[in-house]
Short mmCIF file of C-alpha atoms in Angstrom, two decimals:
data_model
loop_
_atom_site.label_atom_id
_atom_site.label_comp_id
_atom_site.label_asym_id
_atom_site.label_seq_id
_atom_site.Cartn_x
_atom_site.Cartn_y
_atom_site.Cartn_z
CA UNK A 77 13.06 -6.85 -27.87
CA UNK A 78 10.07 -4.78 -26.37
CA UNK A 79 10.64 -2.30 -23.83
CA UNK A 80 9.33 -1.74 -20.50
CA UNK A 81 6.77 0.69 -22.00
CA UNK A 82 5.15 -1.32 -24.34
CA UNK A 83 4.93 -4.05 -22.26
CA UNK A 84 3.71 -2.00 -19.45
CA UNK A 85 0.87 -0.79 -21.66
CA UNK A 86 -0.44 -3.90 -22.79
CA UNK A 87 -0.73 -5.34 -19.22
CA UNK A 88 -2.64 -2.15 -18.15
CA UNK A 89 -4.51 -2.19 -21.25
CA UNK A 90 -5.09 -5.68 -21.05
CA UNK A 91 -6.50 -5.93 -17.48
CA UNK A 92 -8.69 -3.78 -15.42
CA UNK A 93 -10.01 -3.52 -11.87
CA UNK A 94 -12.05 -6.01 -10.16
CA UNK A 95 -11.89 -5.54 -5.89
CA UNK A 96 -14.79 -3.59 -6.18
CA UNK A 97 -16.64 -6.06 -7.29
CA UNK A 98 -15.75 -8.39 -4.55
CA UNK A 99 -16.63 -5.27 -2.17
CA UNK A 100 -20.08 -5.11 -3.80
CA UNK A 101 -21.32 -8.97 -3.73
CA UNK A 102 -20.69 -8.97 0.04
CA UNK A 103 -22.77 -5.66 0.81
CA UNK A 104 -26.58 -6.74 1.24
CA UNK A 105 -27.55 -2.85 0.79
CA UNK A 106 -26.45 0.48 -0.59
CA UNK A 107 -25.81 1.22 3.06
CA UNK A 108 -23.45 -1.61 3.56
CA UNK A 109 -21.84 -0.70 0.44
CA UNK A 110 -20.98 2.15 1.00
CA UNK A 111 -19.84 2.05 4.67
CA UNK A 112 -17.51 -1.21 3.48
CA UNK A 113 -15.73 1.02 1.02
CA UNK A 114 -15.29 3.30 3.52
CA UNK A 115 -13.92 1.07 5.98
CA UNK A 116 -11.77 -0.14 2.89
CA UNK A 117 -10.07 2.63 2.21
CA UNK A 118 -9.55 3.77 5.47
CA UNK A 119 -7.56 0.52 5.95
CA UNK A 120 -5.77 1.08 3.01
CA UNK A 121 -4.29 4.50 3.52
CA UNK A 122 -3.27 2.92 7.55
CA UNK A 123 -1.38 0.08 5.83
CA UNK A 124 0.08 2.62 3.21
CA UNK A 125 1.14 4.87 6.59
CA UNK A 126 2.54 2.26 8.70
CA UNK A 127 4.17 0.45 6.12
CA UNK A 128 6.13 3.01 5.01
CA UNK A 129 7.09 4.06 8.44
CA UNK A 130 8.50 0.67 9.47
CA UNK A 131 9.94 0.07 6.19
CA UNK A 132 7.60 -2.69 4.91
CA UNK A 133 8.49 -4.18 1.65
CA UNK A 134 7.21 -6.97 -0.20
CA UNK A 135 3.66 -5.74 -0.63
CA UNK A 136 3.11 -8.32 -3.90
CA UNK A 137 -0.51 -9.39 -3.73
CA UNK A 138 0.06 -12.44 -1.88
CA UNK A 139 1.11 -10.26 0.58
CA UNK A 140 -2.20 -8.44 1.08
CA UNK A 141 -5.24 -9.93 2.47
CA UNK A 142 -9.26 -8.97 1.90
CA UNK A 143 -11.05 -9.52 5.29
CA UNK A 144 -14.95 -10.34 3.64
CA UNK A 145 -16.53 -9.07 6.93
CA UNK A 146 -14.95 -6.05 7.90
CA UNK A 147 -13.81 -5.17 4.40
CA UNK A 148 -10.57 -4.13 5.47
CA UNK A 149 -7.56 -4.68 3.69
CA UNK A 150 -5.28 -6.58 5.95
CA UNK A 151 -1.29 -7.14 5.40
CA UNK A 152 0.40 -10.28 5.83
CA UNK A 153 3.77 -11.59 5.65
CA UNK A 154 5.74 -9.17 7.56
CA UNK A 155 9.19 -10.42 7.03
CA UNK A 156 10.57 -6.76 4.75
CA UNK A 157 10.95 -4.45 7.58
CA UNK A 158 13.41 -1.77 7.66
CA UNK A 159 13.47 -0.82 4.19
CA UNK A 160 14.93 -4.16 3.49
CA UNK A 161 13.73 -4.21 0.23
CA UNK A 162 14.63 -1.20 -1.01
CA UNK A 163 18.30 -2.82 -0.41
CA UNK A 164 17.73 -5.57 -2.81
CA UNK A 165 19.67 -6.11 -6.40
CA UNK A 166 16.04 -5.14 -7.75
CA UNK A 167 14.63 -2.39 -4.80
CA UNK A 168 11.31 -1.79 -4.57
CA UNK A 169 11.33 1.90 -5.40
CA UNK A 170 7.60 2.84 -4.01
CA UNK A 171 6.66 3.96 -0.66
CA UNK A 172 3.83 1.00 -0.40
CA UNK A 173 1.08 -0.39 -2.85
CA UNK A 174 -1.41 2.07 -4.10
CA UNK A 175 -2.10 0.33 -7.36
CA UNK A 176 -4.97 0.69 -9.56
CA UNK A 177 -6.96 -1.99 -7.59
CA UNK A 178 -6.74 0.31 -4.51
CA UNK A 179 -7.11 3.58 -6.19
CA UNK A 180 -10.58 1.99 -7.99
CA UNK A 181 -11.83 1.22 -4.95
CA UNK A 182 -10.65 3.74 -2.60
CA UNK A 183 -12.09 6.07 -4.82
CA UNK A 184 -15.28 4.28 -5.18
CA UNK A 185 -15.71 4.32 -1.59
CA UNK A 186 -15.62 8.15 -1.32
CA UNK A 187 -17.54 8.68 -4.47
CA UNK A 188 -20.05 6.05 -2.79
CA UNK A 189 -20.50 8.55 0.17
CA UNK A 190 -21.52 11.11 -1.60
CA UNK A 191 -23.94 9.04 -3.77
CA UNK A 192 -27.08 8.77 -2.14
CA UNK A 193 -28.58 5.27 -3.72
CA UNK A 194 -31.38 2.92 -2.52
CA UNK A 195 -29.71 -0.27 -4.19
CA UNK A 196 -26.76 -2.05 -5.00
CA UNK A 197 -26.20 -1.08 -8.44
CA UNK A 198 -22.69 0.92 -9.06
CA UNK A 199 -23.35 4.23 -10.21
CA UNK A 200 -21.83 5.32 -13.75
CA UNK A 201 -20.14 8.42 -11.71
CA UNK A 202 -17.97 6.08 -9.55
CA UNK A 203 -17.34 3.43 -11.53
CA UNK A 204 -13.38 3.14 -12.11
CA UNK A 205 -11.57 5.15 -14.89
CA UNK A 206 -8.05 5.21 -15.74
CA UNK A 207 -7.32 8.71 -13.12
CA UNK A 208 -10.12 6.61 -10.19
CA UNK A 209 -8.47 8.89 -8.03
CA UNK A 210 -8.91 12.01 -9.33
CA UNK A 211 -6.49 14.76 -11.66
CA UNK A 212 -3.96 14.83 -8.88
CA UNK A 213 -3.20 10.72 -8.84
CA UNK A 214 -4.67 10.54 -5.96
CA UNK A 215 -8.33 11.98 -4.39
CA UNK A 216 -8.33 14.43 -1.43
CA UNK A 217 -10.55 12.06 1.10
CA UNK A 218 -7.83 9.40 0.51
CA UNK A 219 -4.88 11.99 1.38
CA UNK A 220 -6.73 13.11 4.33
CA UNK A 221 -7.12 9.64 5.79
CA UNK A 222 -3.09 9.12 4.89
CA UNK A 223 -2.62 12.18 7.27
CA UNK A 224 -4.57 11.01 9.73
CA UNK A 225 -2.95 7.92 9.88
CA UNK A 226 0.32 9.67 9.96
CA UNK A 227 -0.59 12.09 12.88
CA UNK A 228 -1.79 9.19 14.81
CA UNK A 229 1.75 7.32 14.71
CA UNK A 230 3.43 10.49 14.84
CA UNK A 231 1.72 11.27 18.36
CA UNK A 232 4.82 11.07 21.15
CA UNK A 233 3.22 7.90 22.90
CA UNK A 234 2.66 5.88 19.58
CA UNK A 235 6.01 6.85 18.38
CA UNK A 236 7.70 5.34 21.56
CA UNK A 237 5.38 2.37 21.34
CA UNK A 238 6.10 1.74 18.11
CA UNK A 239 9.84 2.37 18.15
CA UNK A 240 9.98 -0.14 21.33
CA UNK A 241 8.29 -3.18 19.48
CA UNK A 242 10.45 -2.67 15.68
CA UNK A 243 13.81 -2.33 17.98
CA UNK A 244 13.06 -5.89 19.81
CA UNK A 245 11.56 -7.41 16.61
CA UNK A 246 14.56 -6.05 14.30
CA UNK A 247 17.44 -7.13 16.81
CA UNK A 248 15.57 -10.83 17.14
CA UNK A 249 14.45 -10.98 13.80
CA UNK A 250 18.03 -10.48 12.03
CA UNK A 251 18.52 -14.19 10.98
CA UNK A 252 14.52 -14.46 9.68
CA UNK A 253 15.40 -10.96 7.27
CA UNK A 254 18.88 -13.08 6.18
CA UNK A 255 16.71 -16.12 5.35
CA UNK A 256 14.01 -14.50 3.60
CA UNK A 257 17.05 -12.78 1.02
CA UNK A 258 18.58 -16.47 0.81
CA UNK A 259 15.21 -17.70 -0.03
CA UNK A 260 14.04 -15.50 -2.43
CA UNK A 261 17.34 -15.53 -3.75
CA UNK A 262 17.62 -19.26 -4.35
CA UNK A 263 14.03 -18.36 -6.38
CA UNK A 264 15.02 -16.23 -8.33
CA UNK A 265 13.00 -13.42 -6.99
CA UNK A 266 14.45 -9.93 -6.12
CA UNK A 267 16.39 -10.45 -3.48
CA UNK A 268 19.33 -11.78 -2.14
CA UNK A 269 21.88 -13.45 0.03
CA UNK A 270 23.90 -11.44 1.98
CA UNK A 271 23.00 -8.09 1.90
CA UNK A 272 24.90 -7.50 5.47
CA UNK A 273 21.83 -6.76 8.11
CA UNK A 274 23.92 -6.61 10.96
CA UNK A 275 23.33 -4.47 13.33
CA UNK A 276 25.01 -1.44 12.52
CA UNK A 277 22.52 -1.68 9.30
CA UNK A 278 19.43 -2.05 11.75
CA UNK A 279 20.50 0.93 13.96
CA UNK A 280 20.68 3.22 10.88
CA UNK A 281 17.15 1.90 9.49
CA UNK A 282 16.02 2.39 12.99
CA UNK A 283 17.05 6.01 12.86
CA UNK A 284 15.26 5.95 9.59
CA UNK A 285 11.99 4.74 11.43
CA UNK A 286 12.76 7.48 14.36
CA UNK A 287 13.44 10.36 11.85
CA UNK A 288 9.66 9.21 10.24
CA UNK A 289 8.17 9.25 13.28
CA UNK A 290 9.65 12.62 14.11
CA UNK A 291 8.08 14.86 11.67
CA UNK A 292 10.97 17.07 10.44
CA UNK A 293 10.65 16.49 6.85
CA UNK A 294 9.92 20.15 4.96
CA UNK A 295 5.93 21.19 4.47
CA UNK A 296 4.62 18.48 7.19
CA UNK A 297 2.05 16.02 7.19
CA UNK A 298 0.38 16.69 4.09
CA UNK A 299 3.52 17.24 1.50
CA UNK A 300 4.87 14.16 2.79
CA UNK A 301 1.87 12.12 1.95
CA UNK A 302 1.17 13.93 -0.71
CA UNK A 303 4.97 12.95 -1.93
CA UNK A 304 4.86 9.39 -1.01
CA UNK A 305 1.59 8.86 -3.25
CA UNK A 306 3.00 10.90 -6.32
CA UNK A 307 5.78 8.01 -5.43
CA UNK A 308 2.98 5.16 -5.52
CA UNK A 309 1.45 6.00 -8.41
CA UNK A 310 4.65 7.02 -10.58
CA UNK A 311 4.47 4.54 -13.63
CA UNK A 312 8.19 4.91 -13.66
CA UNK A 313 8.56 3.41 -10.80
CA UNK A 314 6.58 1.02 -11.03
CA UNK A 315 7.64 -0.71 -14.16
CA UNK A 316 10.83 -0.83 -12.52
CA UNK A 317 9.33 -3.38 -9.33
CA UNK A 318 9.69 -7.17 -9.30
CA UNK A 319 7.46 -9.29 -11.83
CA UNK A 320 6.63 -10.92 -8.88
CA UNK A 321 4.73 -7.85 -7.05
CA UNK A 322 2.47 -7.69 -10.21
CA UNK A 323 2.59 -3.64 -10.17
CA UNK A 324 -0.16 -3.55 -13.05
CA UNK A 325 -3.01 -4.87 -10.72
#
């Protein structure tokens, strides 16, 4: 039969990025453009940051949701916490979604910035290629904001916060994260019944969460983001996701 590779290159071949669009009919002036990328792709590397430090699986695109008049790119469904579906007969294998859809317009907002333009027409230096985000996999402006992000939950009071609410959610939430494998199970989807969340499980993905938080990974802030998008945007992994999370989009 045809491999993963094949396949993998006819879907990329076969499709190609559209958001930006969207982004672009709801901007009234270059201006607006702009500044709604911006606020896009800000909101894309905070749901990248936060998801990954709570463990937040599941990102398929149902799971993602395009707020028309903030432009911000909102998340849904928060049922995979805790790395819950990295646990999974089929694990998601990536940090969070940076797909081609967000790269293309994450990239097109920071190009955008730096494109002074009196009207709405796309200019041919921004519009999305195959590397949108640049030689590395991923563009500089978008790493920094990633960083911020990071910093921000990494501060001691937003750390505490944070660890506070996931602790209460993940002790109450046990028999919703049991249903949601039965469920997806019963749909043939990646995951399944019975993967043993009890609570020994939740106190070690809570000292996953705590060890995030805490900033002792090798190089700091910016290896670790710059890791976890080389992790994104690694085809490998990618072909490997559920059908279901549509990693070609």
């Amino acid at each position: 039969g045809t491999d993963a590779a094949t396949i993998w290159t006819d879907l990329s071949h076969g499709t190609r990025p559209v958001l930006h669009r969207l982004l672009l009919q709801h901007s009234r002036s270059a201006e607006a453009w702009a500044e709604r990328r911006e606020r896009f792709s800000r909101s894309v590397a905070a749901g990248c940051v936060a998801g990954w430090v709570v463990g937040l699986g599941d990102r398929a695109p149902r799971s993602l949701l395009y707020e028309p008049r903030s432009g911000q790119l909102l998340h849904t469904r928060l049922h995979a916490l805790l790395d819950t579906a990295r646990t999974l007969p089929l694990p998601e294998e990536v940090p969070f979604r940076l797909t081609r859809e967000l790269q293309a317009c994450a990239a097109l907002a920071l190009a955008a910035l730096a494109a002074p333009t009196h009207h709405t027409r796309i200019p041919r230096a921004v519009l999305p290629s195959q590397d949108a985000l640049g030689p590395s996999g991923a563009g500089a402006p978008l790493r920094s904001h990633c960083e911020a992000a990071l910093r921000r939950l990494q501060r001691e009071g937003a750390s505490a916060a944070l660890l506070c609410i996931l602790e209460a959610f993940a002790h109450d939430g046990l028999g919703q994260l049991a249903q949601w494998n039965a469920t997806a199970s019963a749909r043939g989807g990646s995951a399944a019944a019975g993967t043993g969340h009890d609570e020994e499980a939740v106190e070690l993905a809570l000292l996953g969460v705590e060890h995030k938080l805490g900033g002792a990974d090798e190089g700091g802030v910016e290896a670790q983001v710059q890791l976890l998008v080389q992790q994104s945007t690694d085809e490998l992994r990618l072909m490997a996701m559920p059908p279901s999370w549509k990693p070609w989009l």
